[in-house]
Amino acid sequence: MSSSAGYGNSLDSADSVRDNRNRKRAVIASTIGAIIEWYDFGLYSIAAGLVFPSLFFPNSDALAGTLNSFIVFAVGYIARPVGALIFGHFGDRLGRKGALVATILLMGFGTFLVALVPTYQHIGIWGAVILSVLRFLQGLGVGAEWSGAILLSMEWSKPKRRGLFASWPQIGVPMGALFSNLLFGGASLATGSAFMTWGWRIPFAFSAILVMLGLYMRLGLTETPVFREFANAGQVQKLPVIKAIQQHYREIILITLLRMSELSSFIIFTVFVFTIGVQVLHFDRNFILAALLVGLAIECFCVPISGALADRFGRKLMFMIGVAGAGLFSFVYFAGFATASPSLVFLVIALSLIPHGLQYGAEAALITESFSANVRYSGSAVGYQLASILGGGPTPIIATLLFVRDRSGYLIAGYLVLCSIISIIAAAFMRDGHRASRADGA
């Protein structure tokens, strides 16, 4: 009997070691993959404010060229729900791993080809058309990246740590933006006057190397135990997207509204900042980049801290604190720009992403726990990416139009406050999985 018991214990121990290894691998691979995907997606965000207006819309004045560039920027956000529908279906039908491999390939392809697009000088308006097509491909890829990366990490986690594990891939956004800004700044310094001619293409071309790294890591992953469990039980849905909409249409609508603050504040503080900082106040673009790099680095710490606190105090509470902070800080942000003081401008940029990090770390578990496991990829992806149409793509266009009317930026701050109010109301009606996860892990 003792020998048999010892054998059983050794099997349990081996299973535990294997699960811990798979758990760590899932967190690392999903986080690094998310960083690479958001690096790719973020490159266009920077180029939209710094490079593309003059290269692809040279016959427009500065603000009109920026507006045209942001319209192409919005195409990526319009494509994201389409990607969510397509890859959400496969993520719930065939597994999280396969969908994530496909998304990183699609994103890498769309990003690398931007490095090869001829400008207006060579093929006229067709350069902007090609940019729009590639931006659409980027949007398709990132449309399902978020849900897949979050689920891969969260579904390998222990119940009481779902908030923390779900938050790790969220670092992909600030870290990806950090690297994309760093690469743009490095390319600008290295190529000098040639940056606007060919130097801007380097960060886009570099994405090919990163995508190969991400692909290598994701191919070695093991499917999540949650997916295997409901697949083995015969609970895979034939049309998971349709089932998710039928069962969870209320949650999808709430998530669409929930993300208004998070999306709008991040785009204003990381994309529109170049318009007001470089084109209006005439700060050197490397100065703005440096301040933004500090802000993104700070946010990288805020995201997992928020995820861990969400496990302790609740997802909704941490999320609402971040939302309120983003709305209130927006007035401080534009007041700092109004001084035109380099030190104050640097400070408000560096601090601007703390509230976003608090929202972003908590919302991963808040959103994904709202759906049953067999439609979780589809439901969370559709809700998350529908928000990109409402709160993501239009934001730089709205900000530009508001800035034309009021150069102080306070109208933009008012818009961010409105988005915060919408997000807080939506969050109030969401179910908080915090208590249930703690009970499961007890």
Tab-separated table of C-alpha atoms in Angstrom:
chain	number	residue	atom	x	y	z
A	1	MET	CA	0.000	0.000	0.000
A	2	SER	CA	2.760	2.410	0.924
A	3	SER	CA	4.558	1.662	-2.325
A	4	SER	CA	1.382	2.318	-4.298
A	5	ALA	CA	0.732	5.520	-2.393
A	6	GLY	CA	4.289	6.656	-3.001
A	7	TYR	CA	3.907	6.000	-6.713
A	8	GLY	CA	0.677	8.046	-6.755
A	9	ASN	CA	2.376	10.901	-4.934
A	10	SER	CA	5.239	10.898	-7.417
A	11	LEU	CA	2.746	11.102	-10.280
A	12	ASP	CA	0.980	14.032	-8.601
A	13	SER	CA	4.328	15.721	-8.059
A	14	ALA	CA	5.314	15.208	-11.702
A	15	ASP	CA	1.965	16.612	-12.846
A	16	SER	CA	2.424	19.623	-10.581
A	17	VAL	CA	5.936	20.302	-11.903
A	18	ARG	CA	4.711	19.953	-15.484
A	19	ASP	CA	1.762	22.280	-14.841
A	20	ASN	CA	4.021	24.893	-13.241
A	21	ARG	CA	6.383	24.697	-16.211
A	22	ASN	CA	3.507	25.055	-18.682
A	23	ARG	CA	2.050	27.887	-16.610
A	24	LYS	CA	5.297	29.872	-16.710
A	25	ARG	CA	5.786	29.146	-20.397
A	26	ALA	CA	2.243	30.299	-21.192
A	27	VAL	CA	2.661	33.574	-19.305
A	28	ILE	CA	6.042	34.330	-20.889
A	29	ALA	CA	5.000	33.379	-24.438
A	30	SER	CA	1.692	35.229	-24.307
A	31	THR	CA	3.330	38.342	-22.849
A	32	ILE	CA	6.250	38.433	-25.301
A	33	GLY	CA	3.924	37.695	-28.211
A	34	ALA	CA	1.610	40.508	-27.115
A	35	ILE	CA	4.573	42.898	-26.872
A	36	ILE	CA	5.581	42.032	-30.442
A	37	GLU	CA	2.037	42.415	-31.784
A	38	TRP	CA	1.537	45.769	-30.081
A	39	TYR	CA	4.981	46.914	-31.179
A	40	ASP	CA	3.829	46.312	-34.743
A	41	PHE	CA	0.472	48.006	-34.237
A	42	GLY	CA	2.052	50.925	-32.371
A	43	LEU	CA	4.540	51.732	-35.128
A	44	TYR	CA	1.783	53.135	-37.285
A	45	SER	CA	0.455	55.166	-34.352
A	46	ILE	CA	3.778	56.999	-34.102
A	47	ALA	CA	4.253	57.351	-37.844
A	48	ALA	CA	0.706	58.718	-38.192
A	49	GLY	CA	1.666	61.766	-36.160
A	50	LEU	CA	5.318	62.172	-37.180
A	51	VAL	CA	5.936	60.885	-40.703
A	52	PHE	CA	2.953	59.930	-42.818
A	53	PRO	CA	1.251	63.371	-43.143
A	54	SER	CA	4.159	64.867	-45.089
A	55	LEU	CA	5.112	61.688	-46.988
A	56	PHE	CA	1.686	60.472	-48.092
A	57	PHE	CA	-0.403	63.684	-47.936
A	58	PRO	CA	2.095	66.402	-48.951
A	59	ASN	CA	-0.471	68.629	-50.677
A	60	SER	CA	-2.401	69.218	-47.442
A	61	ASP	CA	-1.536	71.706	-44.713
A	62	ALA	CA	-0.151	70.333	-41.456
A	63	LEU	CA	-3.441	69.713	-39.648
A	64	ALA	CA	-5.263	68.439	-42.738
A	65	GLY	CA	-2.400	66.049	-43.487
A	66	THR	CA	-2.509	64.819	-39.898
A	67	LEU	CA	-6.271	64.349	-40.153
A	68	ASN	CA	-5.891	62.297	-43.354
A	69	SER	CA	-3.189	60.206	-41.706
A	70	PHE	CA	-5.439	59.561	-38.693
A	71	ILE	CA	-8.260	58.469	-41.002
A	72	VAL	CA	-5.975	55.708	-42.318
A	73	PHE	CA	-4.995	55.079	-38.683
A	74	ALA	CA	-8.683	54.463	-37.907
A	75	VAL	CA	-8.852	51.714	-40.552
A	76	GLY	CA	-6.877	49.447	-38.219
A	77	TYR	CA	-9.480	49.928	-35.513
A	78	ILE	CA	-12.359	49.242	-37.896
A	79	ALA	CA	-10.660	45.961	-38.910
A	80	ARG	CA	-10.193	44.768	-35.340
A	81	PRO	CA	-13.783	43.518	-34.782
A	82	VAL	CA	-13.555	41.635	-38.094
A	83	GLY	CA	-10.419	39.893	-36.832
A	84	ALA	CA	-12.203	39.180	-33.549
A	85	LEU	CA	-15.079	37.476	-35.385
A	86	ILE	CA	-12.786	35.352	-37.556
A	87	PHE	CA	-10.159	34.291	-35.053
A	88	GLY	CA	-12.533	34.228	-32.083
A	89	HIS	CA	-14.403	31.475	-33.926
A	90	PHE	CA	-11.245	29.416	-34.400
A	91	GLY	CA	-10.014	30.141	-30.869
A	92	ASP	CA	-13.141	28.563	-29.382
A	93	ARG	CA	-13.401	25.812	-32.009
A	94	LEU	CA	-9.792	24.691	-32.468
A	95	GLY	CA	-7.916	26.140	-29.509
A	96	ARG	CA	-6.218	29.273	-28.206
A	97	LYS	CA	-2.749	28.326	-29.474
A	98	GLY	CA	-3.607	27.985	-33.178
A	99	ALA	CA	-5.435	31.313	-33.295
A	100	LEU	CA	-2.474	33.090	-31.682
A	101	VAL	CA	-0.012	31.633	-34.200
A	102	ALA	CA	-2.193	32.919	-37.052
A	103	THR	CA	-2.566	36.409	-35.578
A	104	ILE	CA	1.150	36.999	-35.130
A	105	LEU	CA	1.830	35.920	-38.726
A	106	LEU	CA	-0.845	38.240	-40.093
A	107	MET	CA	0.321	41.177	-38.006
A	108	GLY	CA	3.963	40.645	-38.953
A	109	PHE	CA	3.149	40.450	-42.650
A	110	GLY	CA	1.089	43.653	-42.561
A	111	THR	CA	3.742	45.560	-40.612
A	112	PHE	CA	6.826	44.490	-42.551
A	113	LEU	CA	5.301	45.493	-45.890
A	114	VAL	CA	4.762	49.067	-44.631
A	115	ALA	CA	8.556	49.410	-44.853
A	116	LEU	CA	8.277	48.866	-48.621
A	117	VAL	CA	5.368	51.191	-49.460
A	118	PRO	CA	6.287	53.941	-51.987
A	119	THR	CA	5.377	57.477	-50.902
A	120	TYR	CA	3.192	60.074	-52.652
A	121	GLN	CA	6.250	61.337	-54.513
A	122	HIS	CA	6.562	58.016	-56.347
A	123	ILE	CA	3.003	56.692	-56.846
A	124	GLY	CA	0.731	59.489	-55.694
A	125	ILE	CA	-2.362	58.694	-53.652
A	126	TRP	CA	-1.879	54.951	-54.219
A	127	GLY	CA	0.700	54.976	-51.424
A	128	ALA	CA	-2.031	55.965	-48.954
A	129	VAL	CA	-4.324	53.295	-50.428
A	130	ILE	CA	-1.686	50.588	-49.889
A	131	LEU	CA	-1.125	51.887	-46.350
A	132	SER	CA	-4.841	51.506	-45.695
A	133	VAL	CA	-4.820	47.876	-46.892
A	134	LEU	CA	-1.820	47.009	-44.705
A	135	ARG	CA	-3.347	48.824	-41.754
A	136	PHE	CA	-6.465	46.691	-42.252
A	137	LEU	CA	-4.312	43.534	-42.120
A	138	GLN	CA	-2.744	44.811	-38.906
A	139	GLY	CA	-6.207	45.353	-37.479
A	140	LEU	CA	-7.268	41.808	-38.381
A	141	GLY	CA	-4.220	40.399	-36.594
A	142	VAL	CA	-4.544	42.428	-33.425
A	143	GLY	CA	-8.321	41.890	-33.404
A	144	ALA	CA	-7.947	38.459	-31.832
A	145	GLU	CA	-4.521	38.876	-30.225
A	146	TRP	CA	-5.859	40.409	-27.035
A	147	SER	CA	-8.319	37.668	-26.127
A	148	GLY	CA	-5.985	34.848	-27.115
A	149	ALA	CA	-3.027	36.156	-25.127
A	150	ILE	CA	-5.153	36.903	-22.057
A	151	LEU	CA	-6.868	33.501	-22.132
A	152	LEU	CA	-3.628	31.620	-22.689
A	153	SER	CA	-2.212	33.162	-19.531
A	154	MET	CA	-5.360	33.272	-17.415
A	155	GLU	CA	-6.576	29.746	-18.217
A	156	TRP	CA	-3.255	28.330	-17.011
A	157	SER	CA	-3.410	30.322	-13.757
A	158	LYS	CA	-4.635	29.317	-10.317
A	159	PRO	CA	-8.135	30.721	-9.580
A	160	LYS	CA	-7.033	33.170	-6.881
A	161	ARG	CA	-4.422	34.719	-9.202
A	162	ARG	CA	-6.469	35.157	-12.373
A	163	GLY	CA	-6.326	38.948	-12.147
A	164	LEU	CA	-2.524	38.973	-11.991
A	165	PHE	CA	-2.021	36.313	-14.674
A	166	ALA	CA	-4.531	37.971	-17.000
A	167	SER	CA	-2.758	41.309	-16.564
A	168	TRP	CA	0.678	40.115	-17.718
A	169	PRO	CA	-0.130	40.129	-21.474
A	170	GLN	CA	-1.584	43.615	-20.930
A	171	ILE	CA	1.997	44.792	-20.514
A	172	GLY	CA	2.226	44.155	-24.249
A	173	VAL	CA	0.541	47.493	-24.987
A	174	PRO	CA	2.849	49.850	-23.022
A	175	MET	CA	5.910	47.659	-23.629
A	176	GLY	CA	5.148	47.372	-27.345
A	177	ALA	CA	4.617	51.125	-27.507
A	178	LEU	CA	7.846	51.615	-25.523
A	179	PHE	CA	9.859	49.549	-27.989
A	180	SER	CA	8.220	51.094	-31.051
A	181	ASN	CA	8.921	54.608	-29.750
A	182	LEU	CA	12.459	53.566	-28.815
A	183	LEU	CA	13.087	52.168	-32.283
A	184	PHE	CA	11.638	55.275	-33.922
A	185	GLY	CA	13.754	57.519	-31.725
A	186	GLY	CA	16.861	55.429	-32.410
A	187	ALA	CA	16.223	55.435	-36.153
A	188	SER	CA	15.713	59.197	-36.055
A	189	LEU	CA	19.005	59.771	-34.230
A	190	ALA	CA	20.935	57.277	-36.361
A	191	THR	CA	19.739	58.483	-39.763
A	192	GLY	CA	19.468	62.211	-39.022
A	193	SER	CA	18.309	64.173	-42.051
A	194	ALA	CA	17.709	60.929	-43.949
A	195	PHE	CA	15.049	59.847	-41.432
A	196	MET	CA	12.158	61.281	-43.465
A	197	THR	CA	13.594	59.760	-46.646
A	198	TRP	CA	14.253	56.176	-45.589
A	199	GLY	CA	15.128	56.036	-41.891
A	200	TRP	CA	11.493	55.752	-40.796
A	201	ARG	CA	11.259	52.413	-42.629
A	202	ILE	CA	13.795	50.686	-40.329
A	203	PRO	CA	11.438	50.015	-37.364
A	204	PHE	CA	8.853	48.487	-39.709
A	205	ALA	CA	11.436	46.224	-41.356
A	206	PHE	CA	12.781	45.173	-37.943
A	207	SER	CA	9.392	43.687	-37.074
A	208	ALA	CA	10.194	40.650	-39.260
A	209	ILE	CA	12.852	39.530	-36.746
A	210	LEU	CA	10.514	40.008	-33.788
A	211	VAL	CA	7.700	38.078	-35.455
A	212	MET	CA	9.990	35.076	-36.012
A	213	LEU	CA	10.859	35.152	-32.292
A	214	GLY	CA	7.199	35.307	-31.294
A	215	LEU	CA	6.260	32.544	-33.706
A	216	TYR	CA	8.974	30.277	-32.317
A	217	MET	CA	7.715	30.774	-28.763
A	218	ARG	CA	4.048	30.217	-29.589
A	219	LEU	CA	4.608	27.060	-31.609
A	220	GLY	CA	6.072	25.413	-28.498
A	221	LEU	CA	3.033	26.083	-26.286
A	222	THR	CA	0.626	23.553	-24.794
A	223	GLU	CA	-3.115	24.155	-25.184
A	224	THR	CA	-4.820	25.510	-22.060
A	225	PRO	CA	-6.414	23.031	-19.607
A	226	VAL	CA	-9.693	24.973	-19.775
A	227	PHE	CA	-10.005	24.473	-23.539
A	228	ARG	CA	-9.013	20.808	-23.281
A	229	GLU	CA	-11.608	20.251	-20.562
A	230	PHE	CA	-14.606	21.579	-22.457
A	231	ALA	CA	-13.358	20.097	-25.748
A	232	ASN	CA	-13.055	16.631	-24.161
A	233	ALA	CA	-16.538	17.055	-22.678
A	234	GLY	CA	-17.950	17.672	-26.168
A	235	GLN	CA	-18.943	21.261	-25.357
A	236	VAL	CA	-17.241	22.922	-28.331
A	237	GLN	CA	-19.748	25.141	-30.107
A	238	LYS	CA	-20.247	24.824	-33.870
A	239	LEU	CA	-20.681	28.616	-34.179
A	240	PRO	CA	-19.189	30.058	-30.978
A	241	VAL	CA	-19.460	33.693	-32.094
A	242	ILE	CA	-23.204	33.360	-32.656
A	243	LYS	CA	-23.604	31.523	-29.353
A	244	ALA	CA	-21.602	34.187	-27.519
A	245	ILE	CA	-23.788	36.963	-28.935
A	246	GLN	CA	-26.977	35.050	-28.054
A	247	GLN	CA	-25.901	34.242	-24.503
A	248	HIS	CA	-23.830	37.308	-23.643
A	249	TYR	CA	-25.113	40.221	-25.743
A	250	ARG	CA	-25.515	42.318	-22.568
A	251	GLU	CA	-21.872	41.793	-21.593
A	252	ILE	CA	-20.679	42.559	-25.132
A	253	ILE	CA	-22.550	45.892	-25.129
A	254	LEU	CA	-21.217	46.795	-21.678
A	255	ILE	CA	-17.625	45.953	-22.656
A	256	THR	CA	-17.948	48.110	-25.760
A	257	LEU	CA	-18.847	51.069	-23.521
A	258	LEU	CA	-16.509	50.009	-20.716
A	259	ARG	CA	-13.374	50.667	-22.771
A	260	MET	CA	-14.218	54.211	-23.878
A	261	SER	CA	-11.958	55.823	-21.271
A	262	GLU	CA	-9.089	53.374	-21.617
A	263	LEU	CA	-8.948	53.658	-25.425
A	264	SER	CA	-9.451	57.411	-25.768
A	265	SER	CA	-6.993	58.397	-23.041
A	266	PHE	CA	-4.254	56.089	-24.349
A	267	ILE	CA	-4.564	57.404	-27.898
A	268	ILE	CA	-4.569	61.053	-26.782
A	269	PHE	CA	-1.577	60.548	-24.500
A	270	THR	CA	0.503	58.440	-26.920
A	271	VAL	CA	-0.575	59.455	-30.435
A	272	PHE	CA	-2.054	62.957	-30.379
A	273	VAL	CA	0.769	64.070	-28.074
A	274	PHE	CA	3.032	64.340	-31.135
A	275	THR	CA	0.582	66.619	-32.928
A	276	ILE	CA	0.364	69.118	-30.097
A	277	GLY	CA	3.963	68.706	-28.913
A	278	VAL	CA	5.813	68.803	-32.236
A	279	GLN	CA	3.549	70.571	-34.717
A	280	VAL	CA	1.989	73.156	-32.372
A	281	LEU	CA	4.493	73.801	-29.573
A	282	HIS	CA	7.485	72.961	-31.796
A	283	PHE	CA	9.276	70.769	-29.295
A	284	ASP	CA	11.858	68.453	-30.803
A	285	ARG	CA	10.263	65.073	-31.579
A	286	ASN	CA	13.012	63.283	-29.650
A	287	PHE	CA	12.096	65.313	-26.553
A	288	ILE	CA	8.469	64.159	-26.807
A	289	LEU	CA	9.629	60.598	-27.474
A	290	ALA	CA	11.862	60.646	-24.390
A	291	ALA	CA	9.031	61.830	-22.137
A	292	LEU	CA	6.680	59.240	-23.587
A	293	LEU	CA	9.241	56.472	-23.091
A	294	VAL	CA	9.393	57.334	-19.388
A	295	GLY	CA	5.597	57.282	-19.189
A	296	LEU	CA	5.371	53.910	-20.916
A	297	ALA	CA	8.061	52.444	-18.650
A	298	ILE	CA	6.114	53.599	-15.582
A	299	GLU	CA	2.923	52.028	-16.946
A	300	CYS	CA	4.652	48.679	-17.393
A	301	PHE	CA	4.902	48.500	-13.592
A	302	CYS	CA	1.364	49.798	-13.006
A	303	VAL	CA	-0.339	47.078	-15.090
A	304	PRO	CA	0.653	43.958	-13.073
A	305	ILE	CA	0.289	45.882	-9.808
A	306	SER	CA	-3.290	46.683	-10.809
A	307	GLY	CA	-3.868	43.033	-11.766
A	308	ALA	CA	-2.595	41.839	-8.375
A	309	LEU	CA	-4.710	44.409	-6.509
A	310	ALA	CA	-7.713	43.326	-8.583
A	311	ASP	CA	-7.285	39.849	-7.095
A	312	ARG	CA	-7.336	41.339	-3.610
A	313	PHE	CA	-9.877	44.175	-3.809
A	314	GLY	CA	-11.893	43.432	-6.939
A	315	ARG	CA	-11.630	44.078	-10.684
A	316	LYS	CA	-14.303	46.791	-10.807
A	317	LEU	CA	-12.823	48.892	-8.013
A	318	MET	CA	-9.342	49.017	-9.523
A	319	PHE	CA	-10.739	49.678	-12.979
A	320	MET	CA	-12.937	52.561	-11.787
A	321	ILE	CA	-10.035	54.163	-9.921
A	322	GLY	CA	-8.051	54.193	-13.158
A	323	VAL	CA	-10.978	55.577	-15.156
A	324	ALA	CA	-11.593	58.429	-12.708
A	325	GLY	CA	-7.868	59.193	-12.652
A	326	ALA	CA	-7.677	59.419	-16.453
A	327	GLY	CA	-10.594	61.853	-16.661
A	328	LEU	CA	-9.328	64.130	-13.897
A	329	PHE	CA	-5.698	64.072	-15.008
A	330	SER	CA	-6.605	65.162	-18.560
A	331	PHE	CA	-7.094	68.754	-17.343
A	332	VAL	CA	-3.733	68.686	-15.557
A	333	TYR	CA	-2.206	67.279	-18.741
A	334	PHE	CA	-3.324	70.114	-21.000
A	335	ALA	CA	-2.608	72.714	-18.316
A	336	GLY	CA	0.985	71.475	-18.368
A	337	PHE	CA	1.142	71.864	-22.155
A	338	ALA	CA	-0.347	75.360	-21.891
A	339	THR	CA	2.710	76.528	-19.925
A	340	ALA	CA	5.020	75.507	-22.808
A	341	SER	CA	7.569	74.785	-20.073
A	342	PRO	CA	9.801	71.870	-21.119
A	343	SER	CA	10.010	70.502	-17.559
A	344	LEU	CA	6.249	70.614	-16.973
A	345	VAL	CA	5.445	69.196	-20.411
A	346	PHE	CA	7.890	66.351	-19.781
A	347	LEU	CA	6.345	65.709	-16.342
A	348	VAL	CA	2.709	65.527	-17.490
A	349	ILE	CA	3.623	63.205	-20.367
A	350	ALA	CA	5.630	60.958	-18.030
A	351	LEU	CA	2.736	60.681	-15.544
A	352	SER	CA	-0.112	60.497	-18.055
A	353	LEU	CA	-0.250	56.700	-18.449
A	354	ILE	CA	-0.508	55.748	-14.771
A	355	PRO	CA	-4.347	55.893	-14.794
A	356	HIS	CA	-4.402	53.899	-18.036
A	357	GLY	CA	-2.228	51.211	-16.453
A	358	LEU	CA	-4.634	50.907	-13.517
A	359	GLN	CA	-7.546	50.424	-15.919
A	360	TYR	CA	-5.702	48.078	-18.210
A	361	GLY	CA	-4.370	45.732	-15.551
A	362	ALA	CA	-7.785	45.211	-13.953
A	363	GLU	CA	-9.950	45.002	-17.062
A	364	ALA	CA	-8.425	41.805	-18.486
A	365	ALA	CA	-9.989	39.539	-15.870
A	366	LEU	CA	-13.065	41.760	-15.572
A	367	ILE	CA	-13.876	41.247	-19.266
A	368	THR	CA	-12.896	37.611	-19.812
A	369	GLU	CA	-14.568	36.293	-16.655
A	370	SER	CA	-17.882	37.604	-17.982
A	371	PHE	CA	-18.129	34.743	-20.508
A	372	SER	CA	-18.593	30.976	-20.231
A	373	ALA	CA	-15.422	29.067	-21.156
A	374	ASN	CA	-16.597	27.572	-24.455
A	375	VAL	CA	-17.420	30.992	-25.976
A	376	ARG	CA	-14.923	33.055	-23.975
A	377	TYR	CA	-12.516	33.739	-26.851
A	378	SER	CA	-15.284	34.831	-29.224
A	379	GLY	CA	-17.295	36.859	-26.716
A	380	SER	CA	-14.415	38.727	-25.127
A	381	ALA	CA	-12.781	39.393	-28.512
A	382	VAL	CA	-15.962	40.786	-30.085
A	383	GLY	CA	-16.791	43.001	-27.102
A	384	TYR	CA	-13.222	44.198	-26.703
A	385	GLN	CA	-12.758	45.031	-30.376
A	386	LEU	CA	-16.166	46.612	-31.004
A	387	ALA	CA	-14.994	49.205	-28.513
A	388	SER	CA	-12.115	50.015	-30.864
A	389	ILE	CA	-14.578	51.375	-33.431
A	390	LEU	CA	-16.390	53.519	-30.890
A	391	GLY	CA	-13.556	54.688	-28.684
A	392	GLY	CA	-10.339	53.949	-30.594
A	393	GLY	CA	-10.362	54.845	-34.279
A	394	PRO	CA	-12.385	58.092	-34.056
A	395	THR	CA	-10.469	59.537	-31.083
A	396	PRO	CA	-7.514	61.180	-32.915
A	397	ILE	CA	-9.923	62.564	-35.523
A	398	ILE	CA	-12.213	63.979	-32.810
A	399	ALA	CA	-9.196	65.352	-30.932
A	400	THR	CA	-7.888	67.085	-34.063
A	401	LEU	CA	-11.268	68.693	-34.788
A	402	LEU	CA	-11.671	69.804	-31.163
A	403	PHE	CA	-8.147	71.205	-31.152
A	404	VAL	CA	-8.892	73.293	-34.236
A	405	ARG	CA	-11.730	74.943	-32.271
A	406	ASP	CA	-9.824	75.281	-28.999
A	407	ARG	CA	-6.021	75.303	-28.921
A	408	SER	CA	-5.968	75.055	-25.108
A	409	GLY	CA	-6.859	71.368	-25.292
A	410	TYR	CA	-9.555	71.666	-22.623
A	411	LEU	CA	-12.266	70.595	-25.072
A	412	ILE	CA	-10.278	67.392	-25.562
A	413	ALA	CA	-10.081	67.023	-21.773
A	414	GLY	CA	-13.856	67.414	-21.645
A	415	TYR	CA	-14.172	64.637	-24.218
A	416	LEU	CA	-11.982	62.368	-22.064
A	417	VAL	CA	-14.150	63.123	-19.013
A	418	LEU	CA	-17.253	62.180	-21.017
A	419	CYS	CA	-15.578	58.890	-21.973
A	420	SER	CA	-14.715	58.294	-18.306
A	421	ILE	CA	-18.319	58.790	-17.238
A	422	ILE	CA	-19.514	56.302	-19.859
A	423	SER	CA	-16.900	53.750	-18.717
A	424	ILE	CA	-17.787	54.071	-15.035
A	425	ILE	CA	-21.498	53.598	-15.727
A	426	ALA	CA	-20.780	50.521	-17.865
A	427	ALA	CA	-18.446	49.063	-15.210
A	428	ALA	CA	-21.123	49.475	-12.547
A	429	PHE	CA	-23.326	46.990	-14.429
A	430	MET	CA	-20.545	44.433	-15.019
A	431	ARG	CA	-20.230	41.247	-12.980
A	432	ASP	CA	-17.052	41.154	-10.883
A	433	GLY	CA	-15.505	37.658	-10.892
A	434	HIS	CA	-13.207	38.535	-7.990
A	435	ARG	CA	-15.197	36.784	-5.247
A	436	ALA	CA	-15.957	33.728	-7.358
A	437	SER	CA	-12.280	33.252	-8.267
A	438	ARG	CA	-11.245	33.526	-4.614
A	439	ALA	CA	-13.881	30.950	-3.661
A	440	ASP	CA	-12.671	28.613	-6.429
A	441	GLY	CA	-9.117	28.909	-5.149
A	442	ALA	CA	-9.970	28.454	-1.514
